[in-house]
Coordinates of C-alpha atoms in Angstrom, one line a residue:
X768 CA 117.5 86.1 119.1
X769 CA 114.6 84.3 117.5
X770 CA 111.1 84.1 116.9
X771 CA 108.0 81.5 116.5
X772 CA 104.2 81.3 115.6
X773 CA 101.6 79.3 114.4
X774 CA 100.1 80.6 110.9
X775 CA 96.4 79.3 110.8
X776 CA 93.5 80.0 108.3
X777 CA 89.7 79.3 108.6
X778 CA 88.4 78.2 106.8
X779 CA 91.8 75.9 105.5
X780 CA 92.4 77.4 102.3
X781 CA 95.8 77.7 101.8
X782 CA 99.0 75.6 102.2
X783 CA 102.5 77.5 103.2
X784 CA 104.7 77.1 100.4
X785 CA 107.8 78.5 101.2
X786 CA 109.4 81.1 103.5
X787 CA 112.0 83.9 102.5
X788 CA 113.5 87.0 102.6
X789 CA 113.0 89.9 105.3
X790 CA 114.8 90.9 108.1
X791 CA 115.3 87.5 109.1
X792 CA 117.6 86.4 105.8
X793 CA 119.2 89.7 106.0
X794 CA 120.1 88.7 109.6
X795 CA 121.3 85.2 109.0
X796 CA 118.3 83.6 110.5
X797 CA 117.7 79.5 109.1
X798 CA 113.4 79.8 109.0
X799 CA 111.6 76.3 109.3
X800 CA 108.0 76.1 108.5
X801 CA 105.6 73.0 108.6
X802 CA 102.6 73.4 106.1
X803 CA 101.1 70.6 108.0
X804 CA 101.4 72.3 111.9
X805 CA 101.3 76.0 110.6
X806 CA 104.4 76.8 113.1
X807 CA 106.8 78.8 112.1
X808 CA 110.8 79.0 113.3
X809 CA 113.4 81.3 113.0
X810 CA 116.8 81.4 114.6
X811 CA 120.6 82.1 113.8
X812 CA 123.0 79.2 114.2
X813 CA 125.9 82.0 114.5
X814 CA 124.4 83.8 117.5
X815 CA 123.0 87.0 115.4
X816 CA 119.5 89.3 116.1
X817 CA 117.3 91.1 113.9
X818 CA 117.2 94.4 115.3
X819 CA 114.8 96.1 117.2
X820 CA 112.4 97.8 115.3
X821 CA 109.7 97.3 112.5
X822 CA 109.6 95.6 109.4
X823 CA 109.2 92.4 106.9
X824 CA 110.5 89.9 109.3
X825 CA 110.0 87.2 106.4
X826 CA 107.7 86.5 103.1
X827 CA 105.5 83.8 103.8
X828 CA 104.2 82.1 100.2
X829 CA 101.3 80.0 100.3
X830 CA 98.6 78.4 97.2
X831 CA 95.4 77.9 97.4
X832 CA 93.9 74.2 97.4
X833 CA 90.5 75.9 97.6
X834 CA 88.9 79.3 96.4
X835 CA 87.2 81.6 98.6
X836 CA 88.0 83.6 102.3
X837 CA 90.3 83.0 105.0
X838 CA 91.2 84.0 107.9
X839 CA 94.8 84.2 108.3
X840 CA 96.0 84.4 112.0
X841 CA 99.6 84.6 113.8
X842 CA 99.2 82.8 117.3
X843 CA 101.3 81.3 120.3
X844 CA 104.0 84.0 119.2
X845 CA 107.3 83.6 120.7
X846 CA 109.8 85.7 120.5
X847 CA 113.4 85.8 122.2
X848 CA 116.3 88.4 123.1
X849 CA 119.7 86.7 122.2
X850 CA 119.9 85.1 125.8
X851 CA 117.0 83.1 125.4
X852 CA 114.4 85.6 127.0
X853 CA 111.0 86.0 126.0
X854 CA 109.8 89.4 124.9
X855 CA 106.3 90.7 125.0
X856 CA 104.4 90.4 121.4
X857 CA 100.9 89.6 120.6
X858 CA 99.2 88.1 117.3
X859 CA 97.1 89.5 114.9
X860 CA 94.9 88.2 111.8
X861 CA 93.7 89.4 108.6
X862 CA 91.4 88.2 105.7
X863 CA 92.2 86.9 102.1
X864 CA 90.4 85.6 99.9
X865 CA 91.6 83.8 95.9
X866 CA 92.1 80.6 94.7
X867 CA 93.2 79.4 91.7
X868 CA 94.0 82.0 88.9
X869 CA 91.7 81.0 86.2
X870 CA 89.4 78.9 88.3
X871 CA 86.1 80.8 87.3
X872 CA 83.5 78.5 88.4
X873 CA 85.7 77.4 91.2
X874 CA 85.3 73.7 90.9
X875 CA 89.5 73.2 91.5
X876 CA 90.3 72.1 87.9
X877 CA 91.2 74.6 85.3
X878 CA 89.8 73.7 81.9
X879 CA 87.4 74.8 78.5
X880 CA 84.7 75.7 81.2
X881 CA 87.0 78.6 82.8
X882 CA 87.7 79.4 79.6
X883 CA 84.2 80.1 78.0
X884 CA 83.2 82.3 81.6
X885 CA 86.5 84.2 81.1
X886 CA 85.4 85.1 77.4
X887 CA 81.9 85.6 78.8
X888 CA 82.7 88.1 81.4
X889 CA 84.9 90.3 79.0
X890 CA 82.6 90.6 76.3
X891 CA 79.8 91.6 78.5
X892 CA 82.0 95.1 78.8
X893 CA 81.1 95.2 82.7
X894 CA 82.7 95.6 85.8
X895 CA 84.3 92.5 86.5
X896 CA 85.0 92.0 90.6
X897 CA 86.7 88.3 90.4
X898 CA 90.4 88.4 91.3
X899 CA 90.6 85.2 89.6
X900 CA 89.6 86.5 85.9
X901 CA 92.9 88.5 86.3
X902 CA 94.9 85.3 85.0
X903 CA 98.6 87.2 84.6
X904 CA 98.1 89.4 87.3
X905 CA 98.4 92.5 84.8
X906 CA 95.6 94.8 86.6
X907 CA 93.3 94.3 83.6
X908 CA 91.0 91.8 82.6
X909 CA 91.0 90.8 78.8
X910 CA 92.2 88.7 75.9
X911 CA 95.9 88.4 77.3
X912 CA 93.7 86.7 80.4
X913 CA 92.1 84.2 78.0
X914 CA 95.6 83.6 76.2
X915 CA 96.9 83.0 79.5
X916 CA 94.7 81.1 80.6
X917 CA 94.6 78.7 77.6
X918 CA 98.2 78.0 77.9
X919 CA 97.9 77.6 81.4
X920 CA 95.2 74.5 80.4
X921 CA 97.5 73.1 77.8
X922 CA 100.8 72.7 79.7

């Protein structure tokens, strides 16, 4: 019948974005979020369910503000039959961590510095383990990365 949670990270990292998709859409549902409260609210003005079972109940898109790890955590889960009844459903959390693509040095602002670590890392042929280096989100980290970026900067 409907469904709510708080989202919460900690450290604050993130900010909810937008909300979409899942069983929920495919049911009907109207999902409300607050960035600000982290609570999360989905219901059907026409009366209809999501039906019992698993799945993607909705696509929750956040950004970073900051780089690093987070906790992400569901909590104070509600979720009702279509009479208003609460059924039994517990929370769970998980850890991300990213920031800003491009955002080597992590200092929030993209510009010729992220550039010059980006070309720095590549040509030192290593291993690179920063998710941030990948700047299109191709699976490699190279030239396209410092194209990418570069047009990112000078939008």
């Amino acid at each position: 019948g409907g469904f709510q949670f708080t989202l919460t990270d900690n450290p604050d990292l993130i900010s909810i974005t937008d909300i979409s998709g899942g069983l929920a859409e495919d049911a009907g549902f109207t999902v409300s979020f607050s960035d600000e409260t982290g609570i999360i609210l989905g219901f059907s003005f026409e009366g209809e369910i999501i039906p019992e079972g698993s799945g993607l109940l909705t696509n929750i898109y956040y950004t970073y503000h900051n780089a690093g790890t987070t906790d992400i955590c569901m909590t104070d889960i509600i979720v009702s039959n279509p009479d208003g009844q609460g059924l039994s459903t517990e929370g769970d959390c998980t850890q991300i961590s990213g920031g800003l693509l491009g955002d080597l040095n992590e200092d929030g602002i993209l510009n010729i510095v992220d550039i010059v670590t980006l070309v720095n890392l590549i040509i030192q042929n290593e291993p690179i383990d920063n998710p941030l280096a990948d700047v299109n989100q191709d699976g490699s980290i190279n030239v396209l990365d410092v194209i990418s970026l570069v047009n990112i900067i000078l939008e």
